[in-house]
Coordinates of C-alpha atoms in Angstrom, one line a residue:
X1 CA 42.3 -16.2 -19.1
X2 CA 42.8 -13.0 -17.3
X3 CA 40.7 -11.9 -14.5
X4 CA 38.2 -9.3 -14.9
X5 CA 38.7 -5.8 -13.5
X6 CA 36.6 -4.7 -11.0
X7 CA 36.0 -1.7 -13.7
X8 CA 34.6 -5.0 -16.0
X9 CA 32.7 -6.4 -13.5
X10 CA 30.8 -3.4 -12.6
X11 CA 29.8 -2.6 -15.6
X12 CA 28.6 -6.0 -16.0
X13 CA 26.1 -6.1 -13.5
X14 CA 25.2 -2.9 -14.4
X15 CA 24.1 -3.8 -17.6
X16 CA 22.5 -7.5 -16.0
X17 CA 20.6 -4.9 -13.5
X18 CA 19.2 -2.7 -16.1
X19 CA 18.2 -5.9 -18.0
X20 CA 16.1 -7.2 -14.8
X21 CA 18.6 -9.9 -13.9
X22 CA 19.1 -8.4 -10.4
X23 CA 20.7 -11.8 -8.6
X24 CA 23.6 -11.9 -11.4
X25 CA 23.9 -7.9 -10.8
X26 CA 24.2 -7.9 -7.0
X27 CA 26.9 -11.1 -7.3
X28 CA 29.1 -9.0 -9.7
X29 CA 28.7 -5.7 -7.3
X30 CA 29.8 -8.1 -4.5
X31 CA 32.5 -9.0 -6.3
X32 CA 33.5 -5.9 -7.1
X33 CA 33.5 -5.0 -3.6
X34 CA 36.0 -7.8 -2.6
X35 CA 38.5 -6.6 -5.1
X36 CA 37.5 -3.0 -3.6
X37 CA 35.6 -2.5 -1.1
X38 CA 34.9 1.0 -0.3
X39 CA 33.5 1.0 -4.3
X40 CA 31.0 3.8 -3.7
X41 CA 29.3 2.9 -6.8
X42 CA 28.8 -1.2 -6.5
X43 CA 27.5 -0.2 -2.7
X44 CA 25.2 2.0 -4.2
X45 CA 23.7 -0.3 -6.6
X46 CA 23.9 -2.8 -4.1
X47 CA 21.4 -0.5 -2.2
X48 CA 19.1 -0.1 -5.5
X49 CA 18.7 -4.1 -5.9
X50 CA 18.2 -4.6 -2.2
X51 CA 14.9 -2.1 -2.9
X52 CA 13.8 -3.6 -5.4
X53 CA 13.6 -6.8 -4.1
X54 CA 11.7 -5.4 -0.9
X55 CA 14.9 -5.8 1.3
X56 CA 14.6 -2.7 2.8
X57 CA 17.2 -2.9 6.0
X58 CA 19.5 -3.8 3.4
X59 CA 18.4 -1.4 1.2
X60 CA 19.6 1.1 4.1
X61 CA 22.3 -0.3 4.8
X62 CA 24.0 -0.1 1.4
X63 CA 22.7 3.6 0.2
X64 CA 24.3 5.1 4.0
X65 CA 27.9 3.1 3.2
X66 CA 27.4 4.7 -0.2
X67 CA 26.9 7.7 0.8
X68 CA 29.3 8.1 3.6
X69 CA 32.0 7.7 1.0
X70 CA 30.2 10.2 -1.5
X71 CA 28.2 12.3 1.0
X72 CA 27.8 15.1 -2.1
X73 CA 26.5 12.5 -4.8
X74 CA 23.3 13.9 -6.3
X75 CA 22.9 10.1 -7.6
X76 CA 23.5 8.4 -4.1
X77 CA 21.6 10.9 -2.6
X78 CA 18.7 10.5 -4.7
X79 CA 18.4 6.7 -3.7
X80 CA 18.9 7.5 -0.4
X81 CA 16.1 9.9 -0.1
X82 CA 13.8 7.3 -2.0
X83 CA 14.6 4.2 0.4
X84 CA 14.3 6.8 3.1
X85 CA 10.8 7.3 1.7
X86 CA 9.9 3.2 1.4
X87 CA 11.0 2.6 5.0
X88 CA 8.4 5.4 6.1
X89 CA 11.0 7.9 7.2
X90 CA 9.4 10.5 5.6
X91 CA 11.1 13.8 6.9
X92 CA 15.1 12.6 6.4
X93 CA 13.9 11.0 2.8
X94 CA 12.6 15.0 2.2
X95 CA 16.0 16.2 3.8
X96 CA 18.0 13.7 1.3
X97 CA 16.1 14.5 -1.8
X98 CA 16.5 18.0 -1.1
X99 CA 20.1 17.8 -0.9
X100 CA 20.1 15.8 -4.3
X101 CA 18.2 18.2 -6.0
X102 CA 20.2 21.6 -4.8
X103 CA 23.3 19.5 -6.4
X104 CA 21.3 18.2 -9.5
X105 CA 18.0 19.8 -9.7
X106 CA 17.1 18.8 -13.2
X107 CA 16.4 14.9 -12.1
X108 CA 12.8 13.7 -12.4
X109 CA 13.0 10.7 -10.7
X110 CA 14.3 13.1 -7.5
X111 CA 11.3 15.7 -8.0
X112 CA 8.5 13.3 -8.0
X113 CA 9.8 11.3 -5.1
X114 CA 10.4 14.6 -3.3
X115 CA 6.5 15.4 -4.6
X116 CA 5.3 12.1 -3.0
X117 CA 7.0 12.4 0.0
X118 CA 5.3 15.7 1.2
X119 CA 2.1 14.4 0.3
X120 CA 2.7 11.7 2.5
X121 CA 3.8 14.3 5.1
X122 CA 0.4 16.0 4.6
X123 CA 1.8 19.1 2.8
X124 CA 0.2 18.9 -0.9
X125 CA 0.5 22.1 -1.8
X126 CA 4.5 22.1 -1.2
X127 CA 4.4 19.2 -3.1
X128 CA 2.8 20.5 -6.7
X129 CA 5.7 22.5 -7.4
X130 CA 8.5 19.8 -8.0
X131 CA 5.9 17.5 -9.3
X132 CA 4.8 20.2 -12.0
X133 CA 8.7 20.2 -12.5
X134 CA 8.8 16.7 -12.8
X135 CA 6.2 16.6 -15.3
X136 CA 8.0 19.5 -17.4
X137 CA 11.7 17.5 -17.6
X138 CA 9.7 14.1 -18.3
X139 CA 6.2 15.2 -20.1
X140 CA 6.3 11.2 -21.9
X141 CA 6.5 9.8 -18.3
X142 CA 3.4 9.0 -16.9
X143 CA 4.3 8.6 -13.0
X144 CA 5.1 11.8 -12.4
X145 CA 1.6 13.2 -14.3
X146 CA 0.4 10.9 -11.4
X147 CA 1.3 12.2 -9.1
X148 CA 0.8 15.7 -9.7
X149 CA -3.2 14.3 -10.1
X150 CA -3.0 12.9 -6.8
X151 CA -1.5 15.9 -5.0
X152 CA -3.4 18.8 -6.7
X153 CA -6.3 16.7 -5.5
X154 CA -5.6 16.4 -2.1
X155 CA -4.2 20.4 -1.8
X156 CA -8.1 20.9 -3.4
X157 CA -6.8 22.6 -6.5
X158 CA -7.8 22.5 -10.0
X159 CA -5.6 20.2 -12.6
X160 CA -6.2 17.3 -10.5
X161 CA -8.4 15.8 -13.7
X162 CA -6.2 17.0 -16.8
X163 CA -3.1 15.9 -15.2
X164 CA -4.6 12.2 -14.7
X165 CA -5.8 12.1 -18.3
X166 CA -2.7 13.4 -19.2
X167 CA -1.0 10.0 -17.9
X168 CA -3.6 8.0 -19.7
X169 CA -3.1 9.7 -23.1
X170 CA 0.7 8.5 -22.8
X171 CA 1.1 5.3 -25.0
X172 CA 4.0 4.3 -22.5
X173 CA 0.8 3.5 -19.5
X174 CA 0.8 0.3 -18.6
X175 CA -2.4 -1.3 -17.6
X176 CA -2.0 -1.0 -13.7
X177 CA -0.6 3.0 -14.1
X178 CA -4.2 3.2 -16.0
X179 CA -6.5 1.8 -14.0
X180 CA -5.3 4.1 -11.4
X181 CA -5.4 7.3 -13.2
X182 CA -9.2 6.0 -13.9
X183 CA -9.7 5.3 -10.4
X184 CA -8.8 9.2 -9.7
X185 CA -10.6 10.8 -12.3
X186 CA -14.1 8.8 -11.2
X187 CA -13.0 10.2 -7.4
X188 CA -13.3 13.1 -9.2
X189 CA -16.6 12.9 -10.7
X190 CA -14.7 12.4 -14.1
X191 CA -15.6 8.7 -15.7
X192 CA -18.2 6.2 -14.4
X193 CA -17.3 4.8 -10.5
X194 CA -15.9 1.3 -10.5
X195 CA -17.4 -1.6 -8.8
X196 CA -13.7 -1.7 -7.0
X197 CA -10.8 -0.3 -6.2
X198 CA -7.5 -1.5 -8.3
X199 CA -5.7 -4.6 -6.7
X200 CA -2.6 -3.2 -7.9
X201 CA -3.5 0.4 -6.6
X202 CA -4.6 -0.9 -3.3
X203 CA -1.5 -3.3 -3.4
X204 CA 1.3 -0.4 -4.1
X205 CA -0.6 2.0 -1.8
X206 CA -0.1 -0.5 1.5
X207 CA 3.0 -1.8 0.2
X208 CA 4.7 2.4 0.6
X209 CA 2.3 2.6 3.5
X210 CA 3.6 -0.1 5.4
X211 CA 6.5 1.4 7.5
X212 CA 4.7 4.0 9.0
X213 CA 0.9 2.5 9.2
X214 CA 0.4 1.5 12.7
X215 CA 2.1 5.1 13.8
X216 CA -0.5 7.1 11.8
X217 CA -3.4 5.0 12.5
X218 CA -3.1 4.8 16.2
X219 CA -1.9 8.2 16.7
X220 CA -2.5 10.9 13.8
X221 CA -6.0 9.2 12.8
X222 CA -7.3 7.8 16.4
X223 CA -8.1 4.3 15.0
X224 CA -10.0 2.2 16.7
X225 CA -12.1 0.1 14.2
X226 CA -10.6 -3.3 15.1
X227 CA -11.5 -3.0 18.6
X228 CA -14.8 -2.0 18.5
X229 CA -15.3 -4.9 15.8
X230 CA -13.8 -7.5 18.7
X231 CA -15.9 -6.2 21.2
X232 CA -19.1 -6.7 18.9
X233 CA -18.0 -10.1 18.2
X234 CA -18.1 -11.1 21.8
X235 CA -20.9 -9.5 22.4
X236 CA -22.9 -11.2 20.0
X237 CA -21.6 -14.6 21.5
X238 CA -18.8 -15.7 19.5
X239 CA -16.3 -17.7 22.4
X240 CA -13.4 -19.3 20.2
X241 CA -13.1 -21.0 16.6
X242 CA -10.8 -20.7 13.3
X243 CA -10.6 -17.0 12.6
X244 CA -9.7 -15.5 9.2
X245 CA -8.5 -11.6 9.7
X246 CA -9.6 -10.1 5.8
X247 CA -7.3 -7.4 5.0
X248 CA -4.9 -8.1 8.1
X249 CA -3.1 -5.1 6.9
X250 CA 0.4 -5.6 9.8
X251 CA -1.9 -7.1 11.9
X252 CA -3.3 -4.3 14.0
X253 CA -6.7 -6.2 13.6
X254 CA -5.5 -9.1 14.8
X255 CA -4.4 -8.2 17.9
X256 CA -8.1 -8.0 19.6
X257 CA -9.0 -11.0 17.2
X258 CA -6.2 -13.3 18.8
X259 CA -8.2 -14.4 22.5
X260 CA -11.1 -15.5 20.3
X261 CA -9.4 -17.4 17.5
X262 CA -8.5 -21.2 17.2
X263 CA -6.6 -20.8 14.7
X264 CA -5.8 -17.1 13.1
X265 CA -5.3 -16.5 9.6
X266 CA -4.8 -13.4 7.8
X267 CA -5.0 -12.4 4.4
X268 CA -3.5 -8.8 2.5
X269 CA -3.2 -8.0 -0.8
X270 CA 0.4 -6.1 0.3
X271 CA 3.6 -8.0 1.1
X272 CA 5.3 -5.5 2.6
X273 CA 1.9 -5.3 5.3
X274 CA 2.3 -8.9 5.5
X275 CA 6.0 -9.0 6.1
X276 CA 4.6 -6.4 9.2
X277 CA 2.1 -8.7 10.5
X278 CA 4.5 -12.0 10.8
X279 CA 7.0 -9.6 12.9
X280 CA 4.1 -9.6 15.9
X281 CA 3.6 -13.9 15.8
X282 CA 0.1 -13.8 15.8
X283 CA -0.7 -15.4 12.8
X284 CA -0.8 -19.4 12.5
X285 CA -0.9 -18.7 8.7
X286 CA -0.8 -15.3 6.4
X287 CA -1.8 -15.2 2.6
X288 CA -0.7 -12.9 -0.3
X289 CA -4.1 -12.7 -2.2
X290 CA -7.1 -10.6 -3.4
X291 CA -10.0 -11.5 -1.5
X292 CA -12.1 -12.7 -4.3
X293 CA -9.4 -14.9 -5.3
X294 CA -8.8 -16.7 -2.0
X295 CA -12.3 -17.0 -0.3
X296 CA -13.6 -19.2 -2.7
X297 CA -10.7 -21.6 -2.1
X298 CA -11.6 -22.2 1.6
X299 CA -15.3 -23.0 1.3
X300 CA -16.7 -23.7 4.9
X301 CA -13.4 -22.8 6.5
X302 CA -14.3 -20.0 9.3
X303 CA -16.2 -19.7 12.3
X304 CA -15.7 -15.9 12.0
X305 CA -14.2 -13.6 9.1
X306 CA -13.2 -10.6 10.0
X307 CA -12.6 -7.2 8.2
X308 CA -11.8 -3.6 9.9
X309 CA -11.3 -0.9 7.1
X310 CA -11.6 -3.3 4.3
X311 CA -14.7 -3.0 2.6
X312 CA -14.4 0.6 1.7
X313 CA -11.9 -0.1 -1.2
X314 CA -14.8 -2.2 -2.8
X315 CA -18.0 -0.8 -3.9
X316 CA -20.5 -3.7 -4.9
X317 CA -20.3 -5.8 -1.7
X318 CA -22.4 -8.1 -3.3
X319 CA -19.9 -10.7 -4.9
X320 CA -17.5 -10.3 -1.5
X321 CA -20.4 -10.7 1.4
X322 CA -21.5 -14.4 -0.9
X323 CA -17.6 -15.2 -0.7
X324 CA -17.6 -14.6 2.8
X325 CA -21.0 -16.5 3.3
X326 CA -19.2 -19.4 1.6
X327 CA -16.5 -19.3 3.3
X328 CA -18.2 -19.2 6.7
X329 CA -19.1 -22.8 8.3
X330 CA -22.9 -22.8 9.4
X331 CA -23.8 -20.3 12.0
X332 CA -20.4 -19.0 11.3
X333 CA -20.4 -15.0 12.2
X334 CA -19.1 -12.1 9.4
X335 CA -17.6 -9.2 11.2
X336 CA -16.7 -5.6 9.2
X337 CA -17.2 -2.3 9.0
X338 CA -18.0 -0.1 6.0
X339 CA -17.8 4.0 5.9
X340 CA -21.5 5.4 6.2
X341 CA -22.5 6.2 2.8
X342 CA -26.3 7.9 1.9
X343 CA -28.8 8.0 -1.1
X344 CA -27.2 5.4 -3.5
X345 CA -26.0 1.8 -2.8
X346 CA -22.2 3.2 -2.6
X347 CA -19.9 6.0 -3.7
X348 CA -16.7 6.7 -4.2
X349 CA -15.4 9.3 -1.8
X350 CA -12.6 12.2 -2.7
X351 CA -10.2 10.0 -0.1
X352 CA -10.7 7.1 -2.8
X353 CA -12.6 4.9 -0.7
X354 CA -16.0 3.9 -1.0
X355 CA -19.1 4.9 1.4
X356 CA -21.9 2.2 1.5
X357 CA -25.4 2.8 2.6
X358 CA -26.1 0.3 5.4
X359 CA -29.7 -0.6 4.5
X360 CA -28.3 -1.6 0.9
X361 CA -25.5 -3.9 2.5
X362 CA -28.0 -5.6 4.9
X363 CA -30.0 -6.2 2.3
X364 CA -26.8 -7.7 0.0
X365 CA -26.3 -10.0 3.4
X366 CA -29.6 -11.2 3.1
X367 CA -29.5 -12.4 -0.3
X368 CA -26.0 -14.0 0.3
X369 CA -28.0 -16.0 3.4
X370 CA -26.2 -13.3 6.1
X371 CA -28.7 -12.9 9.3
X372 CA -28.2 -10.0 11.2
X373 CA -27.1 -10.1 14.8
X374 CA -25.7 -6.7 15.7
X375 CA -25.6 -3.5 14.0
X376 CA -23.5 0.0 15.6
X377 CA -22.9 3.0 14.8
X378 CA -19.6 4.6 15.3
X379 CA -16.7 6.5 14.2
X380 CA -14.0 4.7 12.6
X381 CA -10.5 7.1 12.8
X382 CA -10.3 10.8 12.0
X383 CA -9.4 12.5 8.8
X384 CA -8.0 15.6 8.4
X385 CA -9.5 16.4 11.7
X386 CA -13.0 15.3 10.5
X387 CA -14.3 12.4 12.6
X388 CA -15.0 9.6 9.7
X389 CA -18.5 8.2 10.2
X390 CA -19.2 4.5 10.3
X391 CA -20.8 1.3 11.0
X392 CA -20.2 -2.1 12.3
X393 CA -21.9 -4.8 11.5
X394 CA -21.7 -8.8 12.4
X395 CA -24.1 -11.4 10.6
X396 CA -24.4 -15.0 11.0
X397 CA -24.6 -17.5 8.3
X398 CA -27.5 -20.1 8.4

């Protein structure tokens, strides 16, 4: 039986990639590769299934050897720029995009990327354009309508609301894709606020914000939440015990959390903020799963739960503050802080997170058996120049 070509076998895991089966498709490539290896194409798509498995040093790996032997692909290119963009290097994923575009500027996939990455740079308005382009070349795809919601509403222009219902009217949504475009148009004072934010929006969100989080937090936003939230702790008493870090995020939280704690857990909805927070060894465990899913699993577990910037992607804090009670062993302490919310129980903010008003969340403590032992006020990290108000709270379980 005659060997197959590396021509075959390319084409092989092409079609085993597009049908999901990327282990099969990234053995073939690697064959291929043996038979030749400076194949442009099987490093290329060696680069696209390294991405989509999360592998992103691999992922970079593979689309720069691509690319260095077909620096003026538009295609090679275009997957460069957009695992530029996952690893959080936002300014050479704009530069590679670019150059894609100028070579092949009719690719949608290209323009929203390009979109999303100057959003993520802070430049909206640049953004609107190629998204508006994208949405012209693929008017039946619903990411790049998206998009264009999310960008129009952060540059403050009108459209923000049509372009998200535009998504949801496409028959192609699938259920996460729609509860996001939901999520924005109640933001925008459009359909009824939910009692939460999407998992899978919150989850995706982390997940792209991962490579760059600690950089914009501690710089670009002055974040100093899980400090102040550690030095509230130990000021209300709380010497050492097992600690549970809610929304660990890559671990920034637990760095303060670490001198009091036991044993430190944490728990995040993202992977990719997970894979973060192994890298610093903090953590004697970490958990992939929604908070309502795991607290409930770990009944009398904690001597303090913690959570700095968690609480403002949920709005009733009713059903999470009688997890945490649960979870808590007696006189256990709860530790978080909410955004400072006024005249209704919570509200859902135009940065898609939710304000709470503090008397309504002691009050929710209260009914879930939560004492109050400190309250502060303070400000949690700066947006857009605009110090974000906030407060702190730890409560004790009876």
């Amino acid at each position: 039986m005659a060997q197959a070509s590396a021509d075959e076998l390319l084409r092989d895991g092409a079609a085993r990639h597009a049908r999901g089966d990327i282990a099969m498709a990234e053995r073939l490539y690697r064959r291929v590769l043996k038979l030749r290896p400076d194949d442009a194409n099987a490093l290329n798509l060696l680069g696209v299934a390294a991405r989509q498995r999360g592998d992103l040093p691999a992922a970079l790996a593979y689309s720069a050897q691509a690319l260095a032997r077909q620096p003026t692909s538009p295609v090679f290119l275009a997957n460069r720029g957009g695992t530029l963009a996952e690893a959080g290097q936002l300014a050479e994923a704009a530069a590679a995009l670019r150059a894609a575009l100028a070579l092949r500027p009719a690719d949608p996939v290209a323009l929203r990327n390009l979109g999303q990455v100057l959003c993520a740079l802070g430049d909206a308005a640049a953004a609107i354009a190629p998204l508006k382009r994208a949405t012209d070349l693929a008017p039946a795809t619903p990411e790049p309508w998206i998009a264009l919601a999310h960008a129009l509403r952060e540059a403050g222009q009108e459209g923000a609301a049509e372009a998200a219902r535009r998504a949801l009217a496409l028959p192609c949504l699938d259920p996460a894709l729609a509860g996001q475009a939901r999520f924005l148009l109640a933001a925008l004072g459009a359909e009824a606020v939910p009692d939460r934010a999407p998992a899978a929006y919150v989850r995706d969100l982390f997940d792209l914000y991962a490579p760059r989080f600690d950089q914009d937090l501690e710089g670009r936003l002055g974040y100093r939440t899980p400090g102040l939230l550690a030095a509230l702790v130990a000021r209300a008493g709380f010497a050492t015990g097992r600690v549970l870090d809610l929304g660990c995020g890559t671990g920034l939280s637990g760095i303060p959390l670490k001198p009091m704690a036991e044993r430190l857990e944490g728990l995040d909805l993202s992977p990719r903020m997970l894979a973060e927070a192994a890298k610093r060894g903090l953590y004697d465990a970490l958990h992939e799963a929604d908070l309502l899913a795991f607290l409930p699993t770990r009944r009398a577990g904690f001597d303090l739960v913690a959570a700095a910037d968690v609480l403002n992607y949920l709005g009733d804090l009713g059903p999470t503050l009688a997890a945490i009670a649960a979870a808590l062993r007696p006189s256990g302490l709860a530790a978080f802080s909410i955004e400072r919310g006024e005249d209704s129980p919570y509200a859902l903010g135009a940065g898609l997170r939710y304000r709470h008003d503090p008397g309504h969340v002691e009050a929710l403590a209260a009914a879930a058996g939560l004492g109050l032992v400190a309250r502060e006020e303070t400000v949690l990290r700066e947006e857009k120049g605009v110090p974000v108000a906030g407060v702190l709270f730890v409560f004790r379980r009876g």
